CSV table of C-alpha atoms in Angstrom, one decimal:
chain,number,residue,atom,x,y,z
K,1,MET,CA,0.0,0.1,-0.3
K,2,ASP,CA,1.1,3.2,-0.8
K,3,GLN,CA,1.6,5.0,2.6
K,4,TYR,CA,3.4,8.2,4.6
K,5,SER,CA,6.8,6.9,5.3
K,6,ILE,CA,7.8,8.0,8.6
K,7,PRO,CA,11.1,6.0,9.7
K,8,GLU,CA,9.7,5.2,13.9
K,9,ILE,CA,7.5,6.3,16.2
K,10,GLU,CA,7.4,5.6,19.9
K,11,LEU,CA,4.8,3.1,20.7
K,12,GLY,CA,2.3,3.5,24.0
K,13,VAL,CA,2.3,1.3,27.1
K,14,PHE,CA,-0.4,-1.9,25.7
K,15,ASP,CA,0.5,-5.3,24.6
K,16,MET,CA,-3.2,-6.2,23.8
K,17,SER,CA,-5.7,-5.7,20.8
K,18,ILE,CA,-9.1,-4.3,20.2
K,19,PRO,CA,-11.2,-6.3,17.4
K,20,PHE,CA,-14.4,-4.2,16.2
K,21,ALA,CA,-16.8,-6.3,14.3
K,22,PHE,CA,-19.7,-4.3,12.2
K,23,PHE,CA,-22.5,-6.0,10.7
K,24,TYR,CA,-24.8,-5.1,7.6
K,25,TYR,CA,-28.0,-6.9,6.6
K,26,PRO,CA,-28.5,-6.5,2.4
K,27,LYS,CA,-29.1,-3.4,1.1
K,28,THR,CA,-32.3,-3.1,-0.8
K,29,GLY,CA,-33.0,-1.6,-3.8
K,30,GLY,CA,-30.3,0.8,-6.3
K,31,ASP,CA,-27.4,-1.5,-8.4
K,32,LYS,CA,-27.3,-5.0,-6.7
K,33,SER,CA,-23.9,-5.3,-8.7
K,34,LEU,CA,-22.7,-3.1,-5.7
K,35,SER,CA,-23.0,-5.5,-3.3
K,36,GLU,CA,-21.3,-7.7,-5.5
K,37,PRO,CA,-18.1,-9.6,-3.2
K,38,SER,CA,-15.4,-8.6,-6.0
K,39,HIS,CA,-16.6,-4.8,-6.1
K,40,VAL,CA,-17.1,-4.7,-2.6
K,41,SER,CA,-13.2,-5.9,-1.7
K,42,GLN,CA,-12.0,-3.7,-4.1
K,43,ARG,CA,-14.0,-0.5,-2.6
K,44,LEU,CA,-13.1,-1.7,0.7
K,45,GLU,CA,-9.5,-2.4,0.4
K,46,ASN,CA,-8.9,0.7,-1.2
K,47,SER,CA,-10.4,3.1,1.2
K,48,LEU,CA,-8.6,1.0,3.7
K,49,SER,CA,-5.4,2.1,1.9
K,50,LYS,CA,-6.3,5.5,2.5
K,51,ALA,CA,-7.3,5.3,5.7
K,52,LEU,CA,-4.0,3.9,6.5
K,53,SER,CA,-2.5,6.7,4.9
K,54,TYR,CA,-3.9,8.6,7.9
K,55,TYR,CA,-3.5,6.0,10.8
K,56,TYR,CA,0.1,5.3,9.1
K,57,PRO,CA,1.6,3.5,12.4
K,58,TYR,CA,-1.0,0.7,11.5
K,59,ALA,CA,0.6,0.1,8.0
K,60,GLY,CA,3.7,-0.7,10.0
K,61,ARG,CA,5.8,-3.2,12.1
K,62,ILE,CA,6.6,-3.5,15.7
K,63,LYS,CA,10.2,-3.0,16.4
K,64,ASP,CA,12.1,-4.1,19.7
K,65,ASP,CA,8.6,-3.7,21.3
K,66,CYS,CA,8.9,-0.1,22.2
K,67,SER,CA,8.6,1.3,18.8
K,68,VAL,CA,6.8,1.4,15.0
K,69,ASP,CA,9.0,0.8,11.8
K,70,CYS,CA,6.4,2.6,9.9
K,71,ASN,CA,8.0,0.5,6.9
K,72,ASP,CA,4.0,0.9,5.0
K,73,VAL,CA,4.0,-3.4,4.6
K,74,GLY,CA,0.4,-2.4,4.9
K,75,VAL,CA,-2.5,-4.8,6.5
K,76,GLU,CA,-3.7,-8.2,6.0
K,77,VAL,CA,-6.9,-8.1,4.5
K,78,SER,CA,-9.1,-11.7,4.4
K,79,ASN,CA,-12.3,-12.5,2.5
K,80,VAL,CA,-14.2,-15.1,3.8
K,81,ARG,CA,-17.5,-16.7,2.9
K,82,VAL,CA,-19.7,-17.6,5.9
K,83,HIS,CA,-22.3,-20.7,4.9
K,84,CYS,CA,-25.6,-19.4,6.8
K,85,PRO,CA,-27.6,-16.3,7.1
K,86,MET,CA,-26.5,-13.3,8.9
K,87,SER,CA,-29.6,-13.6,11.3
K,88,GLU,CA,-28.3,-17.0,12.7
K,89,ILE,CA,-25.5,-15.5,14.2
K,90,LEU,CA,-27.3,-12.4,15.1
K,91,LYS,CA,-29.8,-14.5,17.4
K,92,HIS,CA,-27.1,-16.5,18.7
K,93,PRO,CA,-27.3,-16.4,22.9
K,94,TYR,CA,-24.1,-16.3,23.5
K,95,THR,CA,-21.4,-13.1,21.4
K,96,ASP,CA,-19.1,-16.2,20.7
K,97,ALA,CA,-20.5,-17.1,17.7
K,98,GLU,CA,-20.3,-13.6,16.3
K,99,ASN,CA,-16.5,-14.2,16.3
K,100,VAL,CA,-16.7,-16.2,13.0
K,101,ALA,CA,-16.4,-12.4,11.8
K,102,PHE,CA,-13.1,-11.8,13.0
K,103,PRO,CA,-9.9,-12.5,11.7
K,104,GLN,CA,-8.4,-16.0,12.6
K,105,ARG,CA,-5.6,-15.0,13.8
K,106,LEU,CA,-6.6,-12.7,16.0
K,107,PRO,CA,-3.3,-11.9,18.6
K,108,TRP,CA,-4.5,-13.8,21.3
K,109,ASN,CA,-5.0,-16.9,19.3
K,110,HIS,CA,-1.7,-17.0,16.9
K,111,PRO,CA,1.0,-13.8,18.3
K,112,ASP,CA,2.2,-12.8,15.3
K,113,LYS,CA,5.4,-10.6,16.4
K,114,GLY,CA,5.2,-7.1,14.5
K,115,ASN,CA,1.8,-7.3,12.9
K,116,LEU,CA,-0.6,-4.0,14.2
K,117,ALA,CA,-3.5,-4.7,12.2
K,118,VAL,CA,-5.6,-7.1,10.7
K,119,ALA,CA,-8.9,-7.3,8.5
K,120,GLN,CA,-11.2,-9.4,7.5
K,121,VAL,CA,-14.7,-9.1,5.2
K,122,SER,CA,-17.5,-11.4,5.6
K,123,TYR,CA,-20.5,-12.4,3.1
K,124,PHE,CA,-23.2,-14.3,4.9
K,125,ASP,CA,-25.6,-16.4,2.4
K,126,CYS,CA,-28.4,-13.9,2.6
K,127,GLY,CA,-26.4,-11.5,1.3
K,128,GLY,CA,-25.5,-9.4,4.9
K,129,ILE,CA,-21.8,-8.3,5.1
K,130,ALA,CA,-19.4,-7.9,8.3
K,131,VAL,CA,-16.6,-5.6,8.4
K,132,SER,CA,-14.2,-6.4,11.1
K,133,GLY,CA,-10.6,-5.8,12.6
K,134,CYS,CA,-8.0,-5.8,15.2
K,135,LEU,CA,-6.1,-3.4,15.7
K,136,SER,CA,-3.2,-3.2,18.3
K,137,HIS,CA,-3.7,-1.6,21.3
K,138,LYS,CA,0.2,-0.3,21.5
K,139,ILE,CA,-1.0,2.4,18.6
K,140,GLY,CA,-4.2,3.8,19.9
K,141,ASP,CA,-6.8,3.4,22.6
K,142,ALA,CA,-10.3,2.4,22.0
K,143,CYS,CA,-11.6,6.0,20.8
K,144,THR,CA,-8.3,6.6,18.4
K,145,ILE,CA,-9.1,2.7,17.2
K,146,SER,CA,-13.5,3.5,16.4
K,147,ASN,CA,-12.5,6.8,14.9
K,148,PHE,CA,-10.2,4.8,12.6
K,149,PHE,CA,-13.3,2.5,11.6
K,150,TYR,CA,-15.5,5.3,11.1
K,151,ASN,CA,-13.3,7.2,9.2
K,152,TRP,CA,-12.4,3.9,7.2
K,153,GLY,CA,-16.5,4.0,6.2
K,154,ILE,CA,-16.3,7.6,5.2
K,155,LEU,CA,-13.9,6.7,2.7
K,156,SER,CA,-15.2,3.9,1.5
K,157,ARG,CA,-18.3,6.1,0.8
K,158,ASP,CA,-16.2,8.9,-0.7
K,159,ILE,CA,-12.1,8.3,-0.8
K,160,SER,CA,-11.6,12.0,-2.0
K,161,VAL,CA,-12.5,13.0,1.6
K,162,THR,CA,-9.8,14.1,3.9
K,163,ARG,CA,-9.5,13.3,7.1
K,164,SER,CA,-7.6,14.6,9.9
K,165,PRO,CA,-6.5,12.2,12.8
K,166,HIS,CA,-3.4,13.0,14.5
K,167,PHE,CA,-1.0,11.1,16.7
K,168,VAL,CA,0.1,13.3,19.8
K,169,GLY,CA,3.1,11.2,20.3
K,170,GLU,CA,5.8,13.4,22.6
K,171,SER,CA,3.5,16.1,23.2
K,172,ILE,CA,1.6,14.3,25.5
K,173,TYR,CA,3.9,10.9,25.9
K,174,PRO,CA,7.4,11.6,26.5
K,175,GLN,CA,9.7,9.0,25.0
K,176,SER,CA,11.2,6.9,27.3
K,177,ASN,CA,13.8,3.8,27.0
K,178,ASP,CA,12.8,2.8,30.3
K,179,PRO,CA,11.7,-0.8,29.5
K,180,SER,CA,9.4,-1.1,32.5
K,181,ILE,CA,7.4,1.8,30.4
K,182,VAL,CA,6.4,-0.9,28.2
K,183,SER,CA,3.4,-2.8,29.8
K,184,THR,CA,3.2,-6.9,29.8
K,185,ILE,CA,-0.3,-7.2,30.6
K,186,LYS,CA,-1.3,-10.8,29.8
K,187,PRO,CA,-4.5,-12.7,28.7
K,188,GLU,CA,-5.9,-15.2,30.7
K,189,GLU,CA,-5.2,-18.8,29.8
K,190,PRO,CA,-7.9,-20.5,28.0
K,191,SER,CA,-10.8,-21.2,29.9
K,192,ARG,CA,-14.4,-21.9,29.6
K,193,TYR,CA,-16.2,-18.4,29.6
K,194,LEU,CA,-19.3,-17.3,28.0
K,195,GLY,CA,-19.9,-13.9,26.5
K,196,LYS,CA,-23.4,-12.6,26.3
K,197,ARG,CA,-25.0,-9.0,25.2
K,198,PHE,CA,-27.8,-7.1,27.2
K,199,ILE,CA,-29.9,-4.1,25.9
K,200,PHE,CA,-30.6,-1.4,28.8
K,201,PRO,CA,-33.6,0.9,27.4
K,202,ALA,CA,-33.6,4.6,27.7
K,203,THR,CA,-36.2,4.4,29.9
K,204,LYS,CA,-34.4,1.8,32.5
K,205,ILE,CA,-31.2,3.8,33.0
K,206,ASN,CA,-33.5,6.5,34.0
K,207,ALA,CA,-35.0,4.0,36.4
K,208,LEU,CA,-32.0,3.2,37.6
K,209,LYS,CA,-30.5,6.8,37.9
K,210,SER,CA,-34.1,7.4,39.8
K,211,LYS,CA,-33.2,5.0,42.2
K,212,PHE,CA,-29.5,5.6,43.1
K,213,SER,CA,-29.8,9.2,42.8
K,214,PHE,CA,-30.6,9.8,46.8
K,215,ASP,CA,-28.7,7.2,48.4
K,216,SER,CA,-25.7,8.2,46.2
K,217,GLY,CA,-25.4,11.7,46.7
K,218,VAL,CA,-24.8,12.0,42.6
K,219,GLN,CA,-27.4,13.9,41.1
K,220,ASN,CA,-26.4,13.6,37.6
K,221,SER,CA,-25.4,10.0,37.5
K,222,THR,CA,-24.0,8.7,34.4
K,223,ARG,CA,-25.4,6.0,31.9
K,224,THR,CA,-21.8,4.2,32.6
K,225,GLU,CA,-21.9,4.5,36.1
K,226,VAL,CA,-25.5,3.5,36.9
K,227,VAL,CA,-25.2,0.2,34.4
K,228,SER,CA,-21.6,-0.7,35.4
K,229,ALA,CA,-22.4,-0.6,39.3
K,230,LEU,CA,-25.8,-2.9,39.0
K,231,ILE,CA,-23.5,-5.3,36.5
K,232,TYR,CA,-20.8,-5.4,38.9
K,233,LYS,CA,-23.4,-6.3,41.9
K,234,ARG,CA,-25.3,-8.6,40.4
K,235,ALA,CA,-21.8,-10.3,39.0
K,236,LEU,CA,-20.6,-10.2,42.9
K,237,ALA,CA,-23.9,-12.3,43.7
K,238,ALA,CA,-23.6,-14.8,41.2
K,239,ARG,CA,-19.9,-15.9,42.1
K,240,THR,CA,-21.0,-15.7,45.7
K,241,THR,CA,-24.0,-18.0,45.0
K,242,ASN,CA,-21.3,-20.5,43.2
K,243,TYR,CA,-18.5,-20.6,45.9
K,244,GLY,CA,-20.3,-20.3,48.9
K,245,SER,CA,-18.7,-17.2,50.1
K,246,PHE,CA,-17.8,-13.8,49.4
K,247,LYS,CA,-14.5,-12.4,47.7
K,248,PRO,CA,-13.0,-9.3,48.3
K,249,SER,CA,-13.2,-7.4,44.5
K,250,SER,CA,-12.4,-4.3,42.8
K,251,LEU,CA,-13.8,-2.6,39.9
K,252,PHE,CA,-11.9,-1.1,37.4
K,253,GLN,CA,-12.9,1.5,34.6
K,254,VAL,CA,-10.6,3.2,32.3
K,255,SER,CA,-11.3,6.5,31.6
K,256,TYR,CA,-10.4,8.3,28.0
K,257,MET,CA,-8.5,11.5,29.2
K,258,ARG,CA,-9.0,13.8,25.9
K,259,GLU,CA,-11.7,16.3,27.6
K,260,ARG,CA,-9.7,15.9,30.9
K,261,LEU,CA,-6.2,17.4,29.9
K,262,ASN,CA,-5.6,21.0,29.9
K,263,PRO,CA,-6.3,22.5,27.2
K,264,PRO,CA,-8.8,19.7,26.1
K,265,LEU,CA,-7.4,17.5,23.2
K,266,SER,CA,-9.8,16.7,20.3
K,267,GLN,CA,-11.7,13.5,19.7
K,268,ASP,CA,-9.3,13.3,16.2
K,269,ALA,CA,-6.3,13.1,18.8
K,270,SER,CA,-4.9,9.5,18.5
K,271,GLY,CA,-2.9,7.7,20.8
K,272,ASN,CA,-3.1,5.9,24.7
K,273,ILE,CA,-4.5,9.0,26.0
K,274,VAL,CA,-6.3,6.9,28.9
K,275,SER,CA,-6.1,6.3,32.6
K,276,GLY,CA,-8.5,4.6,35.2
K,277,PHE,CA,-10.0,3.9,38.6
K,278,TYR,CA,-11.2,2.1,40.9
K,279,ALA,CA,-14.3,1.2,43.0
K,280,GLU,CA,-13.6,-1.3,46.0
K,281,THR,CA,-15.5,-3.9,47.8
K,282,THR,CA,-13.8,-5.5,50.7
K,283,TYR,CA,-16.4,-6.5,52.4
K,284,GLU,CA,-19.9,-7.7,51.7
K,285,LYS,CA,-21.6,-4.9,53.3
K,286,ASP,CA,-20.3,-2.6,50.8
K,287,VAL,CA,-22.0,-4.4,47.7
K,288,ASN,CA,-24.7,-1.9,47.1
K,289,CYS,CA,-25.4,-0.1,44.0
K,290,PRO,CA,-25.6,3.4,45.4
K,291,ARG,CA,-22.2,3.5,47.3
K,292,LEU,CA,-20.6,2.0,44.3
K,293,VAL,CA,-21.9,5.0,41.9
K,294,SER,CA,-20.8,7.3,44.7
K,295,GLN,CA,-17.3,6.0,44.7
K,296,LEU,CA,-17.2,5.8,41.0
K,297,ARG,CA,-17.5,9.6,40.7
K,298,LYS,CA,-15.7,10.8,43.6
K,299,GLU,CA,-12.4,8.3,41.8
K,300,LYS,CA,-13.4,10.1,38.2
K,301,GLU,CA,-13.3,13.1,40.1
K,302,LYS,CA,-10.0,13.1,41.1
K,303,LEU,CA,-8.6,12.5,37.5
K,304,ASP,CA,-10.0,15.6,37.1
K,305,GLN,CA,-8.4,17.6,39.8
K,306,ASP,CA,-5.1,16.2,39.1
K,307,LYS,CA,-6.0,17.1,35.1
K,308,ALA,CA,-4.2,20.6,35.0
K,309,ARG,CA,-0.6,18.8,36.5
K,310,ALA,CA,-0.9,15.8,33.9
K,311,ILE,CA,1.4,16.9,31.5
K,312,GLU,CA,3.7,18.7,33.6
K,313,ASN,CA,4.4,15.8,35.6
K,314,ALA,CA,5.0,13.3,33.0
K,315,PHE,CA,1.5,12.0,32.1
K,316,ILE,CA,3.0,8.8,30.7
K,317,SER,CA,3.9,7.4,34.5
K,318,GLU,CA,0.4,8.0,35.7
K,319,VAL,CA,-1.1,6.2,32.9
K,320,VAL,CA,1.5,3.4,33.2
K,321,ASP,CA,0.8,3.4,37.0
K,322,SER,CA,-2.9,3.0,36.6
K,323,ILE,CA,-2.2,0.2,33.7
K,324,GLU,CA,-0.3,-1.7,36.0
K,325,LYS,CA,-2.8,-1.8,38.2
K,326,ALA,CA,-4.8,-3.1,35.4
K,327,LYS,CA,-3.0,-6.3,35.4
K,328,THR,CA,-3.6,-7.7,38.5
K,329,PRO,CA,-6.9,-9.4,37.3
K,330,PHE,CA,-4.4,-11.7,35.3
K,331,ASN,CA,-1.6,-11.8,38.5
K,332,ASN,CA,-3.6,-11.3,41.8
K,333,ASN,CA,-5.1,-14.4,44.0
K,334,VAL,CA,-6.2,-12.1,47.0
K,335,LEU,CA,-8.9,-10.3,45.0
K,336,ASP,CA,-11.6,-10.5,42.1
K,337,TYR,CA,-10.9,-8.1,39.8
K,338,TYR,CA,-13.5,-6.6,36.9
K,339,PHE,CA,-12.8,-4.6,34.5
K,340,CYS,CA,-15.0,-2.3,32.8
K,341,LEU,CA,-14.5,-0.4,29.2
K,342,SER,CA,-17.1,2.4,28.6
K,343,LEU,CA,-17.6,3.0,24.8
K,344,ASN,CA,-20.8,5.1,25.2
K,345,ALA,CA,-20.6,8.2,22.9
K,346,PHE,CA,-17.9,6.8,20.7
K,347,PRO,CA,-19.2,6.7,16.8
K,348,LEU,CA,-19.7,2.9,16.6
K,349,TYR,CA,-23.3,2.8,15.3
K,350,LYS,CA,-22.7,5.3,12.5
K,351,THR,CA,-19.7,3.6,11.2
K,352,ASP,CA,-21.4,3.1,7.6
K,353,PHE,CA,-19.0,1.8,4.7
K,354,GLY,CA,-21.9,2.2,1.8
K,355,TRP,CA,-24.9,-0.1,3.6
K,356,GLY,CA,-26.2,2.3,6.2
K,357,LYS,CA,-25.9,1.8,9.9
K,358,PRO,CA,-25.0,-1.7,10.8
K,359,ALA,CA,-27.6,-4.2,12.8
K,360,ARG,CA,-24.8,-4.5,15.2
K,361,VAL,CA,-21.3,-4.0,15.8
K,362,SER,CA,-19.5,-6.7,18.1
K,363,LEU,CA,-16.0,-6.9,20.0
K,364,ALA,CA,-14.9,-10.6,20.0
K,365,THR,CA,-14.8,-11.9,23.6
K,366,GLY,CA,-11.2,-12.9,23.9
K,367,PRO,CA,-9.7,-14.6,26.9
K,368,PHE,CA,-10.6,-12.3,29.3
K,369,ASN,CA,-13.2,-13.0,32.5
K,370,ARG,CA,-14.8,-10.7,34.6
K,371,TRP,CA,-15.2,-7.7,32.0
K,372,PHE,CA,-17.8,-6.4,30.4
K,373,HIS,CA,-18.2,-3.7,27.5
K,374,LEU,CA,-20.5,-1.1,27.5
K,375,MET,CA,-21.3,1.0,24.3
K,376,ASP,CA,-24.5,3.2,22.7
K,377,SER,CA,-27.2,0.8,21.6
K,378,GLN,CA,-28.7,1.0,18.2
K,379,ASN,CA,-31.6,3.0,18.7
K,380,GLY,CA,-29.4,5.5,20.6
K,381,GLY,CA,-30.3,6.9,25.0
K,382,GLY,CA,-29.6,3.3,25.9
K,383,VAL,CA,-27.0,0.7,26.7
K,384,GLU,CA,-25.4,-2.1,25.3
K,385,ALA,CA,-23.4,-4.7,27.5
K,386,ILE,CA,-21.1,-7.7,26.6
K,387,VAL,CA,-20.7,-9.3,30.2
K,388,MET,CA,-17.9,-12.1,29.8
K,389,LEU,CA,-17.9,-14.2,32.7
K,390,ASP,CA,-17.2,-18.0,33.8
K,391,GLU,CA,-19.9,-20.8,32.8
K,392,LEU,CA,-20.7,-20.8,36.6
K,393,ASP,CA,-21.1,-17.2,36.8
K,394,MET,CA,-23.1,-16.6,33.4
K,395,SER,CA,-25.8,-19.0,34.5
K,396,VAL,CA,-26.6,-17.1,37.4
K,397,PHE,CA,-26.2,-14.0,36.3
K,398,GLU,CA,-28.3,-14.9,33.2
K,399,THR,CA,-31.3,-15.6,35.3
K,400,ASP,CA,-30.7,-13.0,38.1
K,401,PRO,CA,-34.2,-11.2,38.0
K,402,LYS,CA,-32.5,-8.0,39.4
K,403,ILE,CA,-30.5,-7.5,36.1
K,404,LEU,CA,-33.8,-8.6,34.5
K,405,GLU,CA,-35.7,-6.1,35.6
K,406,PHE,CA,-33.7,-3.4,33.8
K,407,ALA,CA,-31.8,-5.7,30.9
K,408,THR,CA,-32.9,-7.4,28.3
K,409,PRO,CA,-30.6,-10.7,26.6
K,410,ILE,CA,-30.1,-10.6,22.5
K,411,PRO,CA,-31.8,-11.9,20.9
K,412,ASN,CA,-34.9,-12.0,23.3
K,413,TYR,CA,-35.7,-8.0,22.9
């Protein structure tokens, strides 16, 4: 691919990948030839090449675990025929069925050293199409990757459009040759876990806000705060039911720092511009949603208080510290750690490659237990939650009346 040539860039602090898939039902009307696989593949590959000229590091290769050689090698794209209707995948009760739309060489299955992105276009028997990609977290956070797909969609519709992402690089992250800066987060060993998607409608979220606001003292609680608190509480209840006793636990939430820095960065800023915070539950009596919402808000406000000095005091060291804490889900036997990634307000359901809005946006359920991802629902206002728990915990969680009071599992909505 013909990309810009930049010798090297310094990597961020992550050693993970973020896989998104966008599912589209067949487009009705118009020129049917435009939906032919050969035409679709050519258009998507051309627009991907153009997108990579803006997001140039993804077309390079990892060098010595701490930098990228922007050598324009490009991204491997697979075209796959899936011999079933797309509805069969979308109606499956668990999200692992959606993994057929992801590249088979996902990093946690085949850790190909150096590759920073892979992509796949899947063609279903019904005419539906899924576009997916797995991009390295070393280059950018979920906001960066969400913007990548959104801009790829824009370029697929009109390749002449100019986009304006920019990598913040050393303007935010001082370069360092210290090997301790590079995180070594590793996925869990393969085990039997399940991912399931739940829809929290806007009306139910408003009910949760009303329910928790008085006791928490947080009058303007967010969708992320109330939904994550409820999921965390009921996940702990499921685990206590299965194991017979409560185990001290903690909820780690990622926080995107673009708007928190002084001055704020635009949403086009690319890189790992994140931090995070905890809500801890040492005793079972601490597990109540108003307390959790209040604790989440207080921890988040500490990030706001620190934002003015973030750059002056080597912001990268604060990010590394928070990410090192996030390693504990894989390394700590004393506490059970739960991890929440909120993608609310990202333009996921606005990603249009020429077939309108996606019928579903999915994240591959990688080898991570006690994780959940939140994103805007397709119709807006609500929240879609992908909850990943081990098989025993999921069997209790997915039938919990206190979850089902506010959320409906797909495909039963």
